[in-house]
mmCIF file of C-alpha atoms and ligand atoms in Angstrom:
data_model
loop_
_atom_site.group_PDB
_atom_site.id
_atom_site.type_symbol
_atom_site.label_atom_id
_atom_site.label_comp_id
_atom_site.label_asym_id
_atom_site.label_seq_id
_atom_site.Cartn_x
_atom_site.Cartn_y
_atom_site.Cartn_z
ATOM 1 C CA UNK C 1 -62.812 -47.069 241.918
ATOM 2 C CA UNK C 2 -63.921 -43.682 243.358
ATOM 3 C CA UNK C 3 -67.034 -42.376 241.661
ATOM 4 C CA UNK C 4 -68.219 -38.800 241.969
ATOM 5 C CA UNK C 5 -72.002 -38.717 241.636
ATOM 6 C CA UNK C 6 -73.313 -35.324 240.581
ATOM 7 C CA UNK C 7 -76.833 -33.935 240.570
ATOM 8 C CA UNK C 8 -76.615 -30.449 239.106
ATOM 9 C CA UNK C 9 -79.691 -28.254 239.495
ATOM 10 C CA UNK C 10 -80.139 -24.701 238.275
ATOM 11 C CA UNK C 11 -78.920 -23.208 241.560
ATOM 12 C CA UNK C 12 -77.670 -26.234 243.460
ATOM 13 C CA UNK C 13 -75.196 -29.099 243.204
ATOM 14 C CA UNK C 14 -75.747 -32.296 245.176
ATOM 15 C CA UNK C 15 -72.830 -34.721 245.193
ATOM 16 C CA UNK C 16 -71.424 -37.885 246.719
ATOM 17 C CA UNK C 17 -68.120 -39.708 246.450
ATOM 18 C CA UNK C 18 -68.636 -43.471 246.533
ATOM 19 C CA UNK C 19 -65.944 -46.156 246.653
ATOM 20 C CA UNK C 20 -67.841 -48.493 244.430
ATOM 21 C CA UNK C 21 -66.099 -51.845 245.082
ATOM 22 C CA UNK C 22 -67.468 -51.791 248.632
ATOM 23 C CA UNK C 23 -70.315 -49.352 247.884
ATOM 24 C CA UNK C 24 -68.935 -47.123 250.652
ATOM 25 C CA UNK C 25 -69.985 -43.494 250.860
ATOM 26 C CA UNK C 26 -66.808 -41.456 251.453
ATOM 27 C CA UNK C 27 -68.346 -37.988 251.534
ATOM 28 C CA UNK C 28 -71.404 -36.050 250.441
ATOM 29 C CA UNK C 29 -72.330 -32.431 250.004
ATOM 30 C CA UNK C 30 -74.801 -29.886 248.772
ATOM 31 C CA UNK C 31 -74.074 -26.441 247.370
ATOM 32 C CA UNK C 32 -77.162 -24.248 247.536
ATOM 33 C CA UNK C 33 -78.118 -20.846 246.177
ATOM 34 C CA UNK C 34 -75.456 -20.727 243.472
ATOM 35 C CA UNK C 35 -75.547 -17.315 241.794
ATOM 36 C CA UNK C 36 -77.324 -15.686 244.751
ATOM 37 C CA UNK C 37 -75.691 -13.131 247.033
ATOM 38 C CA UNK C 38 -74.658 -15.844 249.465
ATOM 39 C CA UNK C 39 -73.944 -19.417 248.401
ATOM 40 C CA UNK C 40 -74.078 -22.143 251.056
ATOM 41 C CA UNK C 41 -71.638 -25.067 250.982
ATOM 42 C CA UNK C 42 -72.737 -28.101 253.028
ATOM 43 C CA UNK C 43 -70.289 -30.984 253.333
ATOM 44 C CA UNK C 44 -69.961 -34.164 255.344
ATOM 45 C CA UNK C 45 -67.127 -36.666 255.339
ATOM 46 C CA UNK C 46 -68.491 -40.052 256.390
ATOM 47 C CA UNK C 47 -68.064 -40.509 260.126
ATOM 48 C CA UNK C 48 -67.457 -36.789 260.708
ATOM 49 C CA UNK C 49 -69.686 -33.860 261.564
ATOM 50 C CA UNK C 50 -71.459 -31.771 258.935
ATOM 51 C CA UNK C 51 -69.612 -28.617 257.899
ATOM 52 C CA UNK C 52 -71.381 -25.528 256.585
ATOM 53 C CA UNK C 53 -69.770 -22.462 255.040
ATOM 54 C CA UNK C 54 -71.035 -19.427 253.187
ATOM 55 C CA UNK C 55 -69.357 -17.555 250.313
ATOM 56 C CA UNK C 56 -70.261 -14.616 248.089
ATOM 57 C CA UNK C 57 -69.950 -14.188 244.323
ATOM 58 C CA UNK C 58 -70.136 -17.904 243.487
ATOM 59 C CA UNK C 59 -71.070 -18.881 239.943
ATOM 60 C CA UNK C 60 -71.373 -22.476 238.697
ATOM 61 C CA UNK C 61 -67.663 -22.903 237.850
ATOM 62 C CA UNK C 62 -66.628 -21.528 241.222
ATOM 63 C CA UNK C 63 -69.104 -23.791 242.998
ATOM 64 C CA UNK C 64 -67.567 -26.851 241.320
ATOM 65 C CA UNK C 65 -64.031 -25.602 242.124
ATOM 66 C CA UNK C 66 -65.193 -25.248 245.737
ATOM 67 C CA UNK C 67 -66.490 -28.833 245.771
ATOM 68 C CA UNK C 68 -63.172 -30.145 244.421
ATOM 69 C CA UNK C 69 -61.167 -28.038 246.873
ATOM 70 C CA UNK C 70 -63.212 -29.499 249.746
ATOM 71 C CA UNK C 71 -62.916 -33.080 248.539
ATOM 72 C CA UNK C 72 -59.120 -32.760 248.192
ATOM 73 C CA UNK C 73 -58.530 -30.678 251.334
ATOM 74 C CA UNK C 74 -55.808 -32.182 253.558
ATOM 75 C CA UNK C 75 -57.893 -31.878 256.706
ATOM 76 C CA UNK C 76 -61.490 -32.531 255.714
ATOM 77 C CA UNK C 77 -61.125 -34.094 252.249
ATOM 78 C CA UNK C 78 -61.369 -37.738 251.193
ATOM 79 C CA UNK C 79 -59.154 -37.644 248.087
ATOM 80 C CA UNK C 80 -55.431 -36.869 247.805
ATOM 81 C CA UNK C 81 -55.940 -35.191 244.475
ATOM 82 C CA UNK C 82 -58.601 -34.638 241.837
ATOM 83 C CA UNK C 83 -56.997 -37.515 239.881
ATOM 84 C CA UNK C 84 -58.349 -39.946 242.449
ATOM 85 C CA UNK C 85 -61.806 -39.435 240.911
ATOM 86 C CA UNK C 86 -61.973 -42.411 238.531
ATOM 87 C CA UNK C 87 -65.337 -41.632 236.946
ATOM 88 C CA UNK C 88 -68.202 -39.190 237.223
ATOM 89 C CA UNK C 89 -71.861 -40.214 237.171
ATOM 90 C CA UNK C 90 -74.242 -37.405 236.201
ATOM 91 C CA UNK C 91 -77.940 -37.412 236.930
ATOM 92 C CA UNK C 92 -79.674 -36.181 233.779
ATOM 93 C CA UNK C 93 -83.395 -35.573 233.975
ATOM 94 C CA UNK C 94 -84.464 -35.971 230.349
ATOM 95 C CA UNK C 95 -83.072 -38.329 227.745
ATOM 96 C CA UNK C 96 -86.105 -38.029 225.433
ATOM 97 C CA UNK C 97 -86.441 -41.006 223.099
ATOM 98 C CA UNK C 98 -82.675 -41.186 222.612
ATOM 99 C CA UNK C 99 -81.705 -43.019 225.784
ATOM 100 C CA UNK C 100 -83.227 -46.164 227.263
ATOM 101 C CA UNK C 101 -80.245 -46.805 229.527
ATOM 102 C CA UNK C 102 -77.234 -45.028 231.019
ATOM 103 C CA UNK C 103 -74.432 -44.110 228.620
ATOM 104 C CA UNK C 104 -70.805 -42.990 228.459
ATOM 105 C CA UNK C 105 -70.824 -39.295 227.561
ATOM 106 C CA UNK C 106 -69.219 -38.196 224.300
ATOM 107 C CA UNK C 107 -69.927 -35.229 222.012
ATOM 108 C CA UNK C 108 -72.969 -36.902 220.445
ATOM 109 C CA UNK C 109 -74.501 -37.729 223.834
ATOM 110 C CA UNK C 110 -73.948 -34.117 224.908
ATOM 111 C CA UNK C 111 -75.689 -32.949 221.737
ATOM 112 C CA UNK C 112 -78.661 -35.240 222.379
ATOM 113 C CA UNK C 113 -79.005 -33.986 225.977
ATOM 114 C CA UNK C 114 -78.940 -30.471 224.568
ATOM 115 C CA UNK C 115 -81.695 -31.368 222.102
ATOM 116 C CA UNK C 116 -83.872 -32.469 225.037
ATOM 117 C CA UNK C 117 -83.669 -28.994 226.625
ATOM 118 C CA UNK C 118 -86.770 -28.118 224.664
ATOM 119 C CA UNK C 119 -88.820 -30.633 226.663
ATOM 120 C CA UNK C 120 -86.919 -30.215 229.974
ATOM 121 C CA UNK C 121 -86.077 -26.507 230.096
ATOM 122 C CA UNK C 122 -85.747 -26.391 233.883
ATOM 123 C CA UNK C 123 -83.424 -29.360 234.352
ATOM 124 C CA UNK C 124 -81.358 -30.368 231.323
ATOM 125 C CA UNK C 125 -79.444 -27.042 230.993
ATOM 126 C CA UNK C 126 -78.069 -27.394 234.547
ATOM 127 C CA UNK C 127 -77.296 -31.090 234.074
ATOM 128 C CA UNK C 128 -75.449 -30.205 230.895
ATOM 129 C CA UNK C 129 -73.514 -27.446 232.576
ATOM 130 C CA UNK C 130 -72.090 -29.937 235.099
ATOM 131 C CA UNK C 131 -71.169 -32.315 232.283
ATOM 132 C CA UNK C 132 -69.423 -29.625 230.239
ATOM 133 C CA UNK C 133 -67.418 -28.318 233.200
ATOM 134 C CA UNK C 134 -66.200 -31.771 234.215
ATOM 135 C CA UNK C 135 -65.365 -32.908 230.674
ATOM 136 C CA UNK C 136 -63.175 -29.826 230.387
ATOM 137 C CA UNK C 137 -61.697 -30.068 233.866
ATOM 138 C CA UNK C 138 -60.868 -33.801 233.693
ATOM 139 C CA UNK C 139 -60.654 -34.649 229.987
ATOM 140 C CA UNK C 140 -59.289 -38.160 230.627
ATOM 141 C CA UNK C 141 -61.878 -39.153 233.217
ATOM 142 C CA UNK C 142 -65.011 -40.937 231.952
ATOM 143 C CA UNK C 143 -68.386 -39.239 232.472
ATOM 144 C CA UNK C 144 -71.583 -41.277 232.472
ATOM 145 C CA UNK C 145 -75.137 -39.947 232.075
ATOM 146 C CA UNK C 146 -77.921 -41.653 234.039
ATOM 147 C CA UNK C 147 -81.366 -40.509 232.898
ATOM 148 C CA UNK C 148 -84.555 -40.159 234.963
ATOM 149 C CA UNK C 149 -86.557 -41.058 231.873
ATOM 150 C CA UNK C 150 -84.515 -44.061 230.665
ATOM 151 C CA UNK C 151 -86.223 -46.785 232.733
ATOM 152 C CA UNK C 152 -89.602 -45.818 231.270
ATOM 153 C CA UNK C 153 -88.508 -46.031 227.642
ATOM 154 C CA UNK C 154 -89.839 -49.602 227.654
ATOM 155 C CA UNK C 155 -93.432 -48.317 227.955
ATOM 156 C CA UNK C 156 -95.571 -49.458 225.036
ATOM 157 C CA UNK C 157 -97.177 -46.906 222.726
ATOM 158 C CA UNK C 158 -100.577 -47.626 224.239
ATOM 159 C CA UNK C 159 -99.392 -46.073 227.494
ATOM 160 C CA UNK C 160 -97.167 -43.322 226.152
ATOM 161 C CA UNK C 161 -99.202 -41.812 223.304
ATOM 162 C CA UNK C 162 -101.708 -39.154 224.379
ATOM 163 C CA UNK C 163 -105.144 -39.113 222.779
ATOM 164 C CA UNK C 164 -104.207 -35.920 220.881
ATOM 165 C CA UNK C 165 -103.786 -35.455 217.114
ATOM 166 C CA UNK C 166 -101.004 -37.920 216.277
ATOM 167 C CA UNK C 167 -99.009 -35.409 214.257
ATOM 168 C CA UNK C 168 -98.179 -33.580 217.514
ATOM 169 C CA UNK C 169 -96.172 -36.606 218.554
ATOM 170 C CA UNK C 170 -94.271 -36.593 215.278
ATOM 171 C CA UNK C 171 -93.818 -32.833 215.233
ATOM 172 C CA UNK C 172 -92.984 -32.081 218.884
ATOM 173 C CA UNK C 173 -92.406 -35.502 220.460
ATOM 174 C CA UNK C 174 -95.340 -34.806 222.763
ATOM 175 C CA UNK C 175 -95.799 -38.117 224.554
ATOM 176 C CA UNK C 176 -95.573 -39.561 228.040
ATOM 177 C CA UNK C 177 -91.959 -40.053 229.214
ATOM 178 C CA UNK C 178 -92.148 -40.647 232.968
ATOM 179 C CA UNK C 179 -89.556 -39.610 235.561
ATOM 180 C CA UNK C 180 -87.946 -40.861 238.818
ATOM 181 C CA UNK C 181 -86.811 -43.824 236.672
ATOM 182 C CA UNK C 182 -83.520 -44.324 238.533
ATOM 183 C CA UNK C 183 -85.403 -44.602 241.828
ATOM 184 C CA UNK C 184 -88.127 -46.925 240.488
ATOM 185 C CA UNK C 185 -85.467 -49.182 238.956
ATOM 186 C CA UNK C 186 -83.340 -49.208 242.123
ATOM 187 C CA UNK C 187 -86.205 -50.187 244.449
ATOM 188 C CA UNK C 188 -87.459 -52.731 241.899
ATOM 189 C CA UNK C 189 -84.023 -54.413 241.909
ATOM 190 C CA UNK C 190 -84.035 -54.473 245.717
ATOM 191 C CA UNK C 191 -87.583 -55.872 245.753
ATOM 192 C CA UNK C 192 -86.562 -58.684 243.390
ATOM 193 C CA UNK C 193 -83.823 -59.677 245.855
ATOM 194 C CA UNK C 194 -86.421 -59.783 248.661
ATOM 195 C CA UNK C 195 -88.800 -61.831 246.512
ATOM 196 C CA UNK C 196 -85.963 -64.250 245.752
ATOM 197 C CA UNK C 197 -86.430 -64.234 241.993
ATOM 198 C CA UNK C 198 -84.888 -62.440 239.039
ATOM 199 C CA UNK C 199 -86.295 -58.971 238.337
ATOM 200 C CA UNK C 200 -87.189 -60.206 234.850
ATOM 201 C CA UNK C 201 -89.874 -62.389 236.487
ATOM 202 C CA UNK C 202 -91.255 -59.768 238.883
ATOM 203 C CA UNK C 203 -94.448 -57.753 238.521
ATOM 204 C CA UNK C 204 -94.306 -54.727 240.807
ATOM 205 C CA UNK C 205 -96.005 -51.456 241.635
ATOM 206 C CA UNK C 206 -93.406 -48.993 242.897
ATOM 207 C CA UNK C 207 -94.547 -45.814 244.651
ATOM 208 C CA UNK C 208 -91.968 -43.009 244.821
ATOM 209 C CA UNK C 209 -93.608 -40.540 247.214
ATOM 210 C CA UNK C 210 -91.403 -37.550 247.957
ATOM 211 C CA UNK C 211 -92.001 -33.920 247.226
ATOM 212 C CA UNK C 212 -92.494 -35.166 243.667
ATOM 213 C CA UNK C 213 -94.577 -38.345 243.507
ATOM 214 C CA UNK C 214 -94.966 -41.085 240.913
ATOM 215 C CA UNK C 215 -96.164 -44.678 240.668
ATOM 216 C CA UNK C 216 -94.834 -47.211 238.166
ATOM 217 C CA UNK C 217 -96.266 -50.480 236.866
ATOM 218 C CA UNK C 218 -93.418 -52.945 236.275
ATOM 219 C CA UNK C 219 -94.099 -56.117 234.293
ATOM 220 C CA UNK C 220 -91.402 -58.783 234.085
ATOM 221 C CA UNK C 221 -88.883 -56.235 235.329
ATOM 222 C CA UNK C 222 -89.640 -53.457 232.862
ATOM 223 C CA UNK C 223 -91.701 -50.287 233.189
ATOM 224 C CA UNK C 224 -94.949 -50.565 231.238
ATOM 225 C CA UNK C 225 -96.677 -47.508 232.664
ATOM 226 C CA UNK C 226 -95.944 -44.665 235.042
ATOM 227 C CA UNK C 227 -97.969 -41.791 236.423
ATOM 228 C CA UNK C 228 -95.765 -38.867 235.316
ATOM 229 C CA UNK C 229 -96.017 -37.943 231.667
ATOM 230 C CA UNK C 230 -94.690 -35.385 229.200
ATOM 231 C CA UNK C 231 -93.477 -33.464 232.265
ATOM 232 C CA UNK C 232 -93.322 -34.360 235.973
ATOM 233 C CA UNK C 233 -96.648 -32.567 236.460
ATOM 234 C CA UNK C 234 -98.934 -35.422 235.449
ATOM 235 C CA UNK C 235 -100.202 -38.121 237.770
ATOM 236 C CA UNK C 236 -100.409 -38.126 241.541
ATOM 237 C CA UNK C 237 -101.093 -35.139 243.757
ATOM 238 C CA UNK C 238 -97.655 -33.935 244.953
ATOM 239 C CA UNK C 239 -96.142 -31.449 247.403
ATOM 240 C CA UNK C 240 -96.787 -28.405 245.227
ATOM 241 C CA UNK C 241 -97.846 -29.967 241.884
ATOM 242 C CA UNK C 242 -101.457 -30.647 241.000
ATOM 243 C CA UNK C 243 -101.014 -33.969 239.206
ATOM 244 C CA UNK C 244 -103.950 -34.962 236.980
ATOM 245 C CA UNK C 245 -106.563 -32.274 236.378
ATOM 246 C CA UNK C 246 -108.970 -31.541 233.559
ATOM 247 C CA UNK C 247 -106.787 -29.673 231.027
ATOM 248 C CA UNK C 248 -109.692 -27.346 230.290
ATOM 249 C CA UNK C 249 -109.183 -25.754 233.721
ATOM 250 C CA UNK C 250 -106.024 -24.160 232.337
ATOM 251 C CA UNK C 251 -107.887 -22.466 229.477
ATOM 252 C CA UNK C 252 -110.720 -21.425 231.782
ATOM 253 C CA UNK C 253 -108.342 -19.867 234.331
ATOM 254 C CA UNK C 254 -106.259 -18.116 231.698
ATOM 255 C CA UNK C 255 -109.414 -16.410 230.516
ATOM 256 C CA UNK C 256 -111.075 -15.730 233.876
ATOM 257 C CA UNK C 257 -107.974 -14.580 235.732
ATOM 258 C CA UNK C 258 -106.135 -13.224 232.718
ATOM 259 C CA UNK C 259 -103.157 -15.425 233.506
ATOM 260 C CA UNK C 260 -99.941 -15.510 231.495
ATOM 261 C CA UNK C 261 -98.160 -18.787 230.693
ATOM 262 C CA UNK C 262 -95.610 -18.433 233.500
ATOM 263 C CA UNK C 263 -98.384 -17.672 235.994
ATOM 264 C CA UNK C 264 -100.266 -20.843 235.064
ATOM 265 C CA UNK C 265 -96.982 -22.724 235.215
ATOM 266 C CA UNK C 266 -96.361 -21.471 238.738
ATOM 267 C CA UNK C 267 -99.961 -22.204 239.775
ATOM 268 C CA UNK C 268 -99.802 -25.826 238.647
ATOM 269 C CA UNK C 269 -96.192 -26.607 239.602
ATOM 270 C CA UNK C 270 -95.589 -24.497 242.702
ATOM 271 C CA UNK C 271 -98.902 -23.518 244.303
ATOM 272 C CA UNK C 272 -101.007 -26.659 243.970
ATOM 273 C CA UNK C 273 -100.896 -30.171 245.432
ATOM 274 C CA UNK C 274 -100.711 -30.581 249.214
ATOM 275 C CA UNK C 275 -99.756 -26.927 249.586
ATOM 276 C CA UNK C 276 -102.571 -25.679 247.368
ATOM 277 C CA UNK C 277 -105.384 -27.635 248.998
ATOM 278 C CA UNK C 278 -104.198 -27.315 252.608
ATOM 279 C CA UNK C 279 -103.067 -23.702 252.318
ATOM 280 C CA UNK C 280 -100.418 -24.705 254.875
ATOM 281 C CA UNK C 281 -97.393 -26.474 253.431
ATOM 282 C CA UNK C 282 -96.089 -28.952 250.896
ATOM 283 C CA UNK C 283 -94.733 -30.994 253.825
ATOM 284 C CA UNK C 284 -97.084 -33.786 254.869
ATOM 285 C CA UNK C 285 -95.806 -33.635 258.474
ATOM 286 C CA UNK C 286 -97.057 -30.075 258.916
ATOM 287 C CA UNK C 287 -100.338 -31.018 257.268
ATOM 288 C CA UNK C 288 -100.873 -33.874 259.752
ATOM 289 C CA UNK C 289 -100.092 -31.487 262.634
ATOM 290 C CA UNK C 290 -102.838 -29.116 261.508
ATOM 291 C CA UNK C 291 -105.280 -31.915 260.586
ATOM 292 C CA UNK C 292 -104.871 -33.314 264.102
ATOM 293 C CA UNK C 293 -105.781 -29.893 265.486
ATOM 294 C CA UNK C 294 -109.051 -30.025 263.510
ATOM 295 C CA UNK C 295 -108.109 -28.098 260.368
ATOM 296 C CA UNK C 296 -110.555 -29.419 257.732
ATOM 297 C CA UNK C 297 -108.580 -28.232 254.707
ATOM 298 C CA UNK C 298 -105.450 -29.979 255.987
ATOM 299 C CA UNK C 299 -107.467 -33.162 256.517
ATOM 300 C CA UNK C 300 -108.926 -32.886 253.018
ATOM 301 C CA UNK C 301 -105.470 -32.421 251.468
ATOM 302 C CA UNK C 302 -104.257 -35.661 253.069
ATOM 303 C CA UNK C 303 -107.415 -37.494 252.011
ATOM 304 C CA UNK C 304 -107.120 -36.407 248.369
ATOM 305 C CA UNK C 305 -103.455 -37.449 248.357
ATOM 306 C CA UNK C 306 -104.366 -40.927 249.652
ATOM 307 C CA UNK C 307 -107.432 -41.315 247.406
ATOM 308 C CA UNK C 308 -105.511 -40.460 244.248
ATOM 309 C CA UNK C 309 -102.644 -42.759 245.195
ATOM 310 C CA UNK C 310 -105.090 -45.599 245.806
ATOM 311 C CA UNK C 311 -106.714 -44.985 242.397
ATOM 312 C CA UNK C 312 -103.347 -45.260 240.622
ATOM 313 C CA UNK C 313 -102.392 -48.402 242.541
ATOM 314 C CA UNK C 314 -105.777 -49.884 241.669
ATOM 315 C CA UNK C 315 -105.421 -49.060 237.991
ATOM 316 C CA UNK C 316 -101.957 -50.646 237.863
ATOM 317 C CA UNK C 317 -103.297 -53.772 239.592
ATOM 318 C CA UNK C 318 -105.778 -53.983 236.734
ATOM 319 C CA UNK C 319 -103.098 -53.361 234.100
ATOM 320 C CA UNK C 320 -100.671 -55.928 235.548
ATOM 321 C CA UNK C 321 -103.166 -58.623 236.536
ATOM 322 C CA UNK C 322 -100.659 -60.375 238.790
ATOM 323 C CA UNK C 323 -98.582 -58.326 241.223
ATOM 324 C CA UNK C 324 -95.774 -59.778 243.365
ATOM 325 C CA UNK C 325 -95.156 -56.679 245.467
ATOM 326 C CA UNK C 326 -95.999 -53.063 246.084
ATOM 327 C CA UNK C 327 -93.039 -50.906 247.139
ATOM 328 C CA UNK C 328 -93.067 -47.590 249.015
ATOM 329 C CA UNK C 329 -90.064 -45.284 248.815
ATOM 330 C CA UNK C 330 -88.821 -41.648 249.178
ATOM 331 C CA UNK C 331 -89.622 -39.089 251.916
ATOM 332 C CA UNK C 332 -93.315 -39.872 252.360
ATOM 333 C CA UNK C 333 -93.167 -43.511 251.218
ATOM 334 C CA UNK C 334 -90.408 -44.396 253.686
ATOM 335 C CA UNK C 335 -91.530 -42.277 256.632
ATOM 336 C CA UNK C 336 -95.302 -41.957 256.629
ATOM 337 C CA UNK C 337 -97.071 -45.003 258.020
ATOM 338 C CA UNK C 338 -100.549 -43.461 257.697
ATOM 339 C CA UNK C 339 -100.209 -42.824 253.971
ATOM 340 C CA UNK C 340 -99.010 -46.404 253.434
ATOM 341 C CA UNK C 341 -101.744 -47.945 255.554
ATOM 342 C CA UNK C 342 -104.629 -45.884 254.199
ATOM 343 C CA UNK C 343 -103.666 -46.090 250.532
ATOM 344 C CA UNK C 344 -103.809 -49.902 250.777
ATOM 345 C CA UNK C 345 -106.768 -50.153 253.170
ATOM 346 C CA UNK C 346 -109.720 -52.408 252.271
ATOM 347 C CA UNK C 347 -107.876 -54.134 249.451
ATOM 348 C CA UNK C 348 -108.050 -57.667 250.888
ATOM 349 C CA UNK C 349 -110.067 -58.744 247.835
ATOM 350 C CA UNK C 350 -107.088 -57.800 245.677
ATOM 351 C CA UNK C 351 -104.802 -59.937 247.865
ATOM 352 C CA UNK C 352 -103.274 -56.961 249.700
ATOM 353 C CA UNK C 353 -103.193 -57.007 253.512
ATOM 354 C CA UNK C 354 -100.938 -54.599 255.411
ATOM 355 C CA UNK C 355 -99.832 -55.675 258.892
ATOM 356 C CA UNK C 356 -100.513 -52.516 260.900
ATOM 357 C CA UNK C 357 -98.008 -53.382 263.628
ATOM 358 C CA UNK C 358 -95.208 -54.128 261.178
ATOM 359 C CA UNK C 359 -96.082 -50.978 259.261
ATOM 360 C CA UNK C 360 -95.565 -48.932 262.431
ATOM 361 C CA UNK C 361 -92.542 -50.850 263.726
ATOM 362 C CA UNK C 362 -90.701 -50.716 260.409
ATOM 363 C CA UNK C 363 -91.418 -47.043 259.737
ATOM 364 C CA UNK C 364 -88.248 -45.323 258.398
ATOM 365 C CA UNK C 365 -86.589 -48.707 257.883
ATOM 366 C CA UNK C 366 -86.468 -51.325 255.165
ATOM 367 C CA UNK C 367 -88.661 -54.408 255.225
ATOM 368 C CA UNK C 368 -91.903 -56.229 254.568
ATOM 369 C CA UNK C 369 -95.067 -54.721 256.042
ATOM 370 C CA UNK C 370 -97.664 -57.180 254.683
ATOM 371 C CA UNK C 371 -99.138 -60.121 256.601
ATOM 372 C CA UNK C 372 -98.097 -63.704 255.753
ATOM 373 C CA UNK C 373 -101.569 -64.212 254.156
ATOM 374 C CA UNK C 374 -101.173 -61.221 251.842
ATOM 375 C CA UNK C 375 -100.745 -62.550 248.295
ATOM 376 C CA UNK C 376 -99.129 -59.270 247.285
ATOM 377 C CA UNK C 377 -96.096 -58.427 249.416
ATOM 378 C CA UNK C 378 -95.778 -54.830 250.581
ATOM 379 C CA UNK C 379 -92.306 -53.419 251.204
ATOM 380 C CA UNK C 380 -90.702 -50.220 252.432
ATOM 381 C CA UNK C 381 -87.439 -49.841 250.495
ATOM 382 C CA UNK C 382 -85.409 -46.645 250.984
ATOM 383 C CA UNK C 383 -84.353 -45.319 247.622
ATOM 384 C CA UNK C 384 -80.715 -44.577 246.845
ATOM 385 C CA UNK C 385 -80.482 -42.847 243.492
ATOM 386 C CA UNK C 386 -76.835 -41.905 244.048
ATOM 387 C CA UNK C 387 -75.826 -45.525 244.552
ATOM 388 C CA UNK C 388 -77.823 -46.533 241.467
ATOM 389 C CA UNK C 389 -75.969 -43.859 239.446
ATOM 390 C CA UNK C 390 -72.609 -45.023 240.845
ATOM 391 C CA UNK C 391 -73.388 -48.678 240.020
ATOM 392 C CA UNK C 392 -74.319 -47.797 236.435
ATOM 393 C CA UNK C 393 -71.200 -45.647 236.097
ATOM 394 C CA UNK C 394 -68.956 -48.512 237.245
ATOM 395 C CA UNK C 395 -70.597 -51.011 234.859
ATOM 396 C CA UNK C 396 -70.363 -48.691 231.867
ATOM 397 C CA UNK C 397 -66.777 -47.638 232.528
ATOM 398 C CA UNK C 398 -65.668 -51.269 233.000
ATOM 399 C CA UNK C 399 -67.484 -52.446 229.869
ATOM 400 C CA UNK C 400 -65.880 -49.626 227.923
ATOM 401 C CA UNK C 401 -62.408 -50.659 229.076
ATOM 402 C CA UNK C 402 -62.781 -54.308 228.065
HETATM 403 P P1 AMP P 501 -88.126 -36.276 249.240
HETATM 404 O O1 AMP P 501 -88.504 -35.472 248.032
HETATM 405 O O2 AMP P 501 -88.001 -37.739 248.959
HETATM 406 O O3 AMP P 501 -86.952 -35.730 249.992
HETATM 407 O O4 AMP P 501 -89.384 -36.151 250.255
HETATM 408 C C1 AMP P 501 -89.710 -34.932 250.858
HETATM 409 C C2 AMP P 501 -91.058 -35.052 251.548
HETATM 410 O O5 AMP P 501 -91.110 -36.227 252.355
HETATM 411 C C3 AMP P 501 -91.315 -33.912 252.529
HETATM 412 O O6 AMP P 501 -91.909 -32.813 251.889
HETATM 413 C C4 AMP P 501 -92.267 -34.536 253.528
HETATM 414 O O7 AMP P 501 -93.585 -34.368 253.069
HETATM 415 C C5 AMP P 501 -91.929 -36.012 253.499
HETATM 416 N N1 AMP P 501 -91.170 -36.447 254.688
HETATM 417 C C6 AMP P 501 -89.859 -36.335 254.927
HETATM 418 N N2 AMP P 501 -89.531 -36.837 256.133
HETATM 419 C C7 AMP P 501 -90.680 -37.285 256.679
HETATM 420 C C8 AMP P 501 -91.042 -37.897 257.918
HETATM 421 N N3 AMP P 501 -90.115 -38.175 258.844
HETATM 422 N N4 AMP P 501 -92.336 -38.214 258.121
HETATM 423 C C9 AMP P 501 -93.270 -37.966 257.173
HETATM 424 N N5 AMP P 501 -92.985 -37.377 255.991
HETATM 425 C C10 AMP P 501 -91.725 -37.039 255.749
#
């Protein structure tokens, strides 16, 4: 079964074709700057070199036609025809309270995703656009939606209701939803395999540290709390997002600086976090470079990032009581040994001891980085959201057939 995994953003389309029986990646690509003067098509057939091309006047439909033309091209393609796509797995950012797992897309599902646009205005419209185009293009091919929020729908009310007037929850569905769910679930499943017990008996703290960052507390295999909330702005300090701040700062700044809503939005989502504090970049590598040269603001940015991560890990240790493993994943989690080491430093009394040598040796790989004495195992597990989406798509399509 060939599964096309699609991640449709407002101006980009990320995709992979996976032969799911063997979990083999056949090809992957990224279309960037859709709708701009020049659109960039990146493509790589497994085992071949990357190919890059540029085209003008590309809207969303044309971008998808371009992807299909590439995938079915006699020279560089991996499919003989479009009919060799057996199912399509769509990443959908927000499923609201409607979806607690992945689903086969029909008209009602499409309507529900549309209803969630209100609370995910930046992501759901693009996700929906991809769904609509493919349902029209291949009406007999099943489409599956895999939601970033679904894994966290098991959170109890005590962690998802904000201490605001309760009627706001009823009226606007203002509550904590959590994101990165597909990644947290994927690494949790992999961690359970390493621990040698079913996920339903594992207590885990999973740290997805990329440009966006979130931590999840998993009890008996299900998410009971996560650091992102109503939007992906809450929680940890991130590349360009502030994470937790006193909400009054927003009111204060709006008054003092006469800021409009979109200016505050940009301040909190695009100009804060590592970039905001360091004044250098959202990329931790560039921040380390400057910190090592003696730049105090760069050093401070890294220290705040680590301190806030440690606080969340500590609070989830308290919430869970017993923790089998802590998992690091995504760009920073997989590649930055200093962040891993420092965020878990001096936690021997909580049963957490990182083996510094293993942490360095295993950087960028998968494996255990705790000492044999550490009661809580610490793992690096590279995330693979595309594979998780493809696996869900296969399961749902097969269940639907039987
Ligand atoms: P992601 O969103 O998972 O792609 O992660 C992107 C972030 O990961 C970048 O902004 C960097 O801060 C970080 N990152 C990526 N590669 C490395 C690396 N080799 N070493 C340290 N950090 C990295």
